[in-house]
Short mmCIF file of C-alpha atoms in Angstrom, two decimals:
data_model
loop_
_atom_site.label_atom_id
_atom_site.label_comp_id
_atom_site.label_asym_id
_atom_site.label_seq_id
_atom_site.Cartn_x
_atom_site.Cartn_y
_atom_site.Cartn_z
CA MET A 363 58.75 -109.07 25.84
CA VAL A 364 61.04 -107.35 28.91
CA PRO A 365 63.42 -109.81 30.47
CA LEU A 366 62.02 -111.07 33.90
CA ASP A 367 65.69 -110.27 35.56
CA ARG A 368 66.25 -107.06 33.49
CA LEU A 369 62.75 -105.67 34.86
CA VAL A 370 63.57 -106.42 38.29
CA ALA A 371 67.20 -105.43 38.17
CA PHE A 372 65.50 -102.46 37.20
CA SER A 373 63.06 -102.01 40.05
CA VAL A 374 65.62 -102.39 42.40
CA ALA A 375 67.66 -99.66 41.03
CA ALA A 376 64.26 -97.71 40.79
CA LEU A 377 63.72 -98.37 44.23
CA LEU A 378 67.17 -96.91 45.33
CA ILE A 379 66.85 -93.43 43.21
CA THR A 380 62.89 -93.05 44.75
CA LEU A 381 64.13 -93.18 47.94
CA ILE A 382 67.04 -90.23 47.45
CA PRO A 383 64.96 -87.03 48.86
CA GLY A 384 64.78 -84.79 45.57
CA PRO A 385 62.80 -81.99 44.20
CA SER A 386 59.46 -84.54 44.09
CA VAL A 387 60.01 -85.93 47.50
CA LEU A 388 60.19 -82.76 49.07
CA PHE A 389 57.31 -81.33 46.83
CA VAL A 390 55.46 -84.06 48.35
CA ILE A 391 56.42 -83.07 52.22
CA GLY A 392 55.45 -79.48 51.33
CA ARG A 393 52.53 -80.24 49.69
CA ALA A 394 51.71 -82.59 52.53
CA LEU A 395 52.64 -80.14 55.32
CA ALA A 396 50.83 -76.70 53.11
CA GLN A 397 47.46 -78.80 52.46
CA GLY A 398 46.91 -82.00 54.34
CA ARG A 399 46.68 -85.96 52.51
CA ARG A 400 44.21 -85.16 49.60
CA ALA A 401 45.89 -82.42 48.01
CA ALA A 402 49.33 -84.26 48.84
CA LEU A 403 48.46 -87.71 47.37
CA ALA A 404 46.70 -85.96 44.15
CA GLY A 405 49.74 -84.33 43.71
CA VAL A 406 52.01 -87.63 44.17
CA VAL A 407 49.76 -89.06 41.03
CA GLY A 408 50.26 -86.13 39.33
CA ASN A 409 53.79 -86.02 39.45
CA ASP A 410 54.26 -89.22 38.70
CA MET A 411 52.52 -88.93 35.48
CA GLY A 412 54.94 -86.36 34.62
CA THR A 413 57.30 -88.91 35.31
CA PHE A 414 56.49 -90.95 32.85
CA VAL A 415 55.93 -88.71 30.64
CA GLN A 416 59.66 -87.73 31.38
CA ALA A 417 60.42 -91.55 30.55
CA VAL A 418 58.71 -92.04 27.36
CA GLY A 419 60.14 -88.99 26.28
CA VAL A 420 63.44 -90.28 27.25
CA ALA A 421 62.75 -93.17 25.03
CA LEU A 422 62.11 -91.96 21.87
CA GLY A 423 64.67 -89.70 21.95
CA LEU A 424 64.68 -86.65 24.09
CA GLY A 425 66.96 -87.79 26.73
CA ALA A 426 69.80 -87.42 24.08
CA LEU A 427 68.38 -83.80 22.94
CA LEU A 428 68.75 -83.02 26.22
CA GLU A 429 72.00 -84.19 26.82
CA GLN A 430 73.73 -82.03 23.75
CA SER A 431 71.68 -79.42 24.59
CA ALA A 432 72.96 -77.76 28.06
CA LEU A 433 70.30 -74.76 27.03
CA LEU A 434 67.39 -76.98 26.79
CA PHE A 435 68.20 -78.69 29.89
CA SER A 436 68.87 -75.60 31.78
CA VAL A 437 65.48 -74.02 30.63
CA ILE A 438 63.63 -77.06 31.29
CA LYS A 439 65.33 -76.85 34.62
CA LEU A 440 64.73 -73.41 35.21
CA ILE A 441 60.75 -73.86 34.84
CA GLY A 442 60.05 -76.15 37.33
CA ALA A 443 62.11 -74.48 39.94
CA ALA A 444 60.49 -71.17 39.48
CA TYR A 445 57.10 -73.25 39.36
CA LEU A 446 57.99 -74.56 42.78
CA VAL A 447 59.02 -71.39 44.29
CA HIS A 448 55.68 -70.17 42.94
CA LEU A 449 53.77 -72.54 44.56
CA GLY A 450 55.78 -72.23 47.95
CA VAL A 451 54.88 -68.45 48.14
CA LYS A 452 51.53 -69.27 47.36
CA ALA A 453 50.91 -71.41 50.32
CA PHE A 454 53.24 -69.36 52.31
CA ARG A 455 50.95 -66.74 51.70
CA GLN A 456 47.78 -68.86 52.03
CA ARG A 457 48.78 -70.04 55.36
CA ARG A 458 45.88 -68.65 57.17
CA SER A 459 43.15 -69.87 55.29
CA HIS A 460 44.10 -73.44 55.91
CA VAL A 461 43.52 -72.90 59.98
CA GLY A 462 39.68 -73.49 60.05
CA PHE A 463 40.49 -76.74 57.71
CA GLY A 464 41.94 -78.79 60.05
CA ALA A 465 44.24 -81.66 58.36
CA ALA A 466 41.49 -81.90 55.44
CA ALA A 467 41.37 -80.53 52.03
CA THR A 468 39.14 -78.52 50.75
CA PRO A 469 37.10 -79.66 48.01
CA GLY A 470 38.28 -79.20 44.52
CA ARG A 471 41.97 -79.27 45.57
CA ALA A 472 42.87 -82.27 44.01
CA LEU A 473 43.18 -81.31 40.68
CA PRO A 474 45.17 -78.49 40.93
CA ALA A 475 47.41 -80.29 43.31
CA ALA A 476 47.74 -83.24 40.49
CA ARG A 477 48.49 -80.63 37.53
CA ASP A 478 50.82 -79.00 40.28
CA GLY A 479 52.23 -81.96 40.70
CA PHE A 480 52.69 -83.16 37.02
CA VAL A 481 54.30 -79.95 36.10
CA VAL A 482 56.86 -80.68 39.29
CA GLY A 483 57.42 -84.01 37.75
CA VAL A 484 57.94 -83.52 34.44
CA THR A 485 60.54 -81.02 35.14
CA ASN A 486 62.44 -82.90 37.31
CA PRO A 487 65.88 -82.65 36.25
CA LYS A 488 66.69 -85.82 38.49
CA ASN A 489 64.26 -88.47 37.32
CA VAL A 490 65.65 -86.99 33.33
CA ILE A 491 69.43 -87.72 34.14
CA PHE A 492 68.49 -90.99 35.58
CA PHE A 493 65.91 -92.16 32.59
CA SER A 494 68.86 -91.05 29.94
CA SER A 495 72.13 -92.55 31.73
CA ALA A 496 70.19 -96.19 33.31
CA LEU A 497 67.29 -97.30 30.55
CA PRO A 498 69.85 -98.23 28.12
CA GLN A 499 71.79 -100.08 30.15
CA PHE A 500 69.04 -102.53 30.88
CA VAL A 501 67.34 -102.70 27.71
CA ASP A 502 67.96 -106.13 25.82
CA ARG A 503 68.30 -105.54 22.19
CA THR A 504 67.98 -108.91 21.30
CA SER A 505 64.49 -108.83 22.08
CA GLY A 506 63.75 -105.62 19.73
CA HIS A 507 61.27 -103.40 20.08
CA VAL A 508 63.79 -101.27 22.18
CA PRO A 509 62.08 -98.05 23.16
CA LEU A 510 58.94 -99.67 24.03
CA GLN A 511 60.94 -101.52 26.66
CA MET A 512 62.36 -98.20 27.77
CA ILE A 513 58.80 -97.52 28.02
CA VAL A 514 58.28 -100.55 30.39
CA PHE A 515 60.74 -99.40 32.80
CA GLY A 516 59.39 -96.57 32.30
CA PHE A 517 55.90 -96.90 33.87
CA ALA A 518 57.47 -99.84 36.35
CA PHE A 519 59.63 -96.72 37.56
CA ALA A 520 56.21 -94.63 37.77
CA VAL A 521 54.95 -97.35 39.90
CA ILE A 522 57.44 -97.24 42.48
CA ALA A 523 57.73 -93.84 43.01
CA VAL A 524 53.93 -93.62 43.44
CA VAL A 525 54.23 -96.05 46.52
CA CYS A 526 57.45 -94.11 47.86
CA HIS A 527 55.81 -90.88 47.32
CA SER A 528 52.14 -91.98 48.54
CA ALA A 529 54.29 -93.28 51.92
CA TRP A 530 56.10 -89.87 52.28
CA SER A 531 52.93 -87.94 51.81
CA LEU A 532 50.84 -90.03 54.93
CA LEU A 533 53.60 -89.81 57.04
CA SER A 534 53.94 -85.53 56.22
CA SER A 535 49.57 -85.62 56.75
CA SER A 536 49.65 -87.41 59.92
CA ALA A 537 51.93 -85.28 61.08
CA ARG A 538 49.97 -82.23 60.08
CA SER A 539 46.82 -84.15 61.58
CA TRP A 540 48.61 -83.47 64.95
CA PHE A 541 49.26 -79.69 64.27
CA SER A 542 46.17 -78.94 63.21
CA ARG A 543 44.92 -78.89 67.05
CA SER A 544 46.17 -76.13 67.31
CA PRO A 545 44.91 -73.07 64.58
CA ARG A 546 48.58 -71.85 65.33
CA ARG A 547 50.28 -74.77 65.12
CA LEU A 548 48.81 -75.31 61.76
CA GLU A 549 49.35 -71.73 60.29
CA VAL A 550 53.31 -73.04 60.95
CA VAL A 551 53.10 -75.91 59.84
CA THR A 552 51.55 -74.75 56.52
CA ALA A 553 54.33 -72.16 56.26
CA THR A 554 57.15 -74.47 56.87
CA GLY A 555 55.53 -76.52 53.47
CA GLY A 556 55.08 -73.73 51.42
CA ALA A 557 58.96 -72.27 52.54
CA THR A 558 60.14 -75.82 52.02
CA MET A 559 58.57 -76.54 48.68
CA ALA A 560 59.80 -72.21 47.51
CA GLY A 561 63.23 -72.90 49.20
CA LEU A 562 63.96 -76.10 47.26
CA GLY A 563 63.08 -73.85 43.68
CA VAL A 564 65.80 -71.06 44.80
CA PHE A 565 68.20 -74.59 45.60
CA LEU A 566 67.57 -75.65 41.76
CA VAL A 567 67.98 -72.27 40.12
CA ALA A 568 70.87 -71.39 41.98
CA THR A 569 72.41 -75.18 40.93
CA THR A 570 71.58 -74.20 37.32
CA THR A 571 72.83 -70.79 37.35
CA THR A 572 75.80 -72.35 39.09
CA SER A 573 76.49 -75.17 36.91
CA ASN A 574 76.04 -73.06 33.63
#
């Protein structure tokens, strides 16, 4: 149904946009530094599930609605930014609680991490803009089922994002493993991860308010 040449072309574009550090990449790095590999990988899965939901929404018309309503776009962006600040502050305040666990995540952390990742992914403004502008460019109208084609492209994007974001989380959690050999270093890197997430949230809030 989706021509192979268009799927390959879209996949290349998706890879390039995914490699550019944005809210999702910084969230994954911050989560890995703050809570370790297991939480980071769970966050990746949740984040890119949220990304796929965005693609489905754009395919079904949400992208056009967001383009027409600057207020709605800003509200969604601010929700995601506020949630990032909340996660960052929470990680910073709990930095000493991770010292006793080394690089490993505590049991039961994966599900909350996936939930947090989903919220960040579904409110990531960079992906909404990309899907709204790029998906229609790769659709083959002669093949029919345009919304379904866009959903297929969105799924391909999510798969590519999982691979790229997982690589970021593994690299970051490996750095955390080295820091975990010293309780003081682990406390510092956990605080850094929290500050990264909170700082990203503040930046998104600032860019939203200045663009309105």
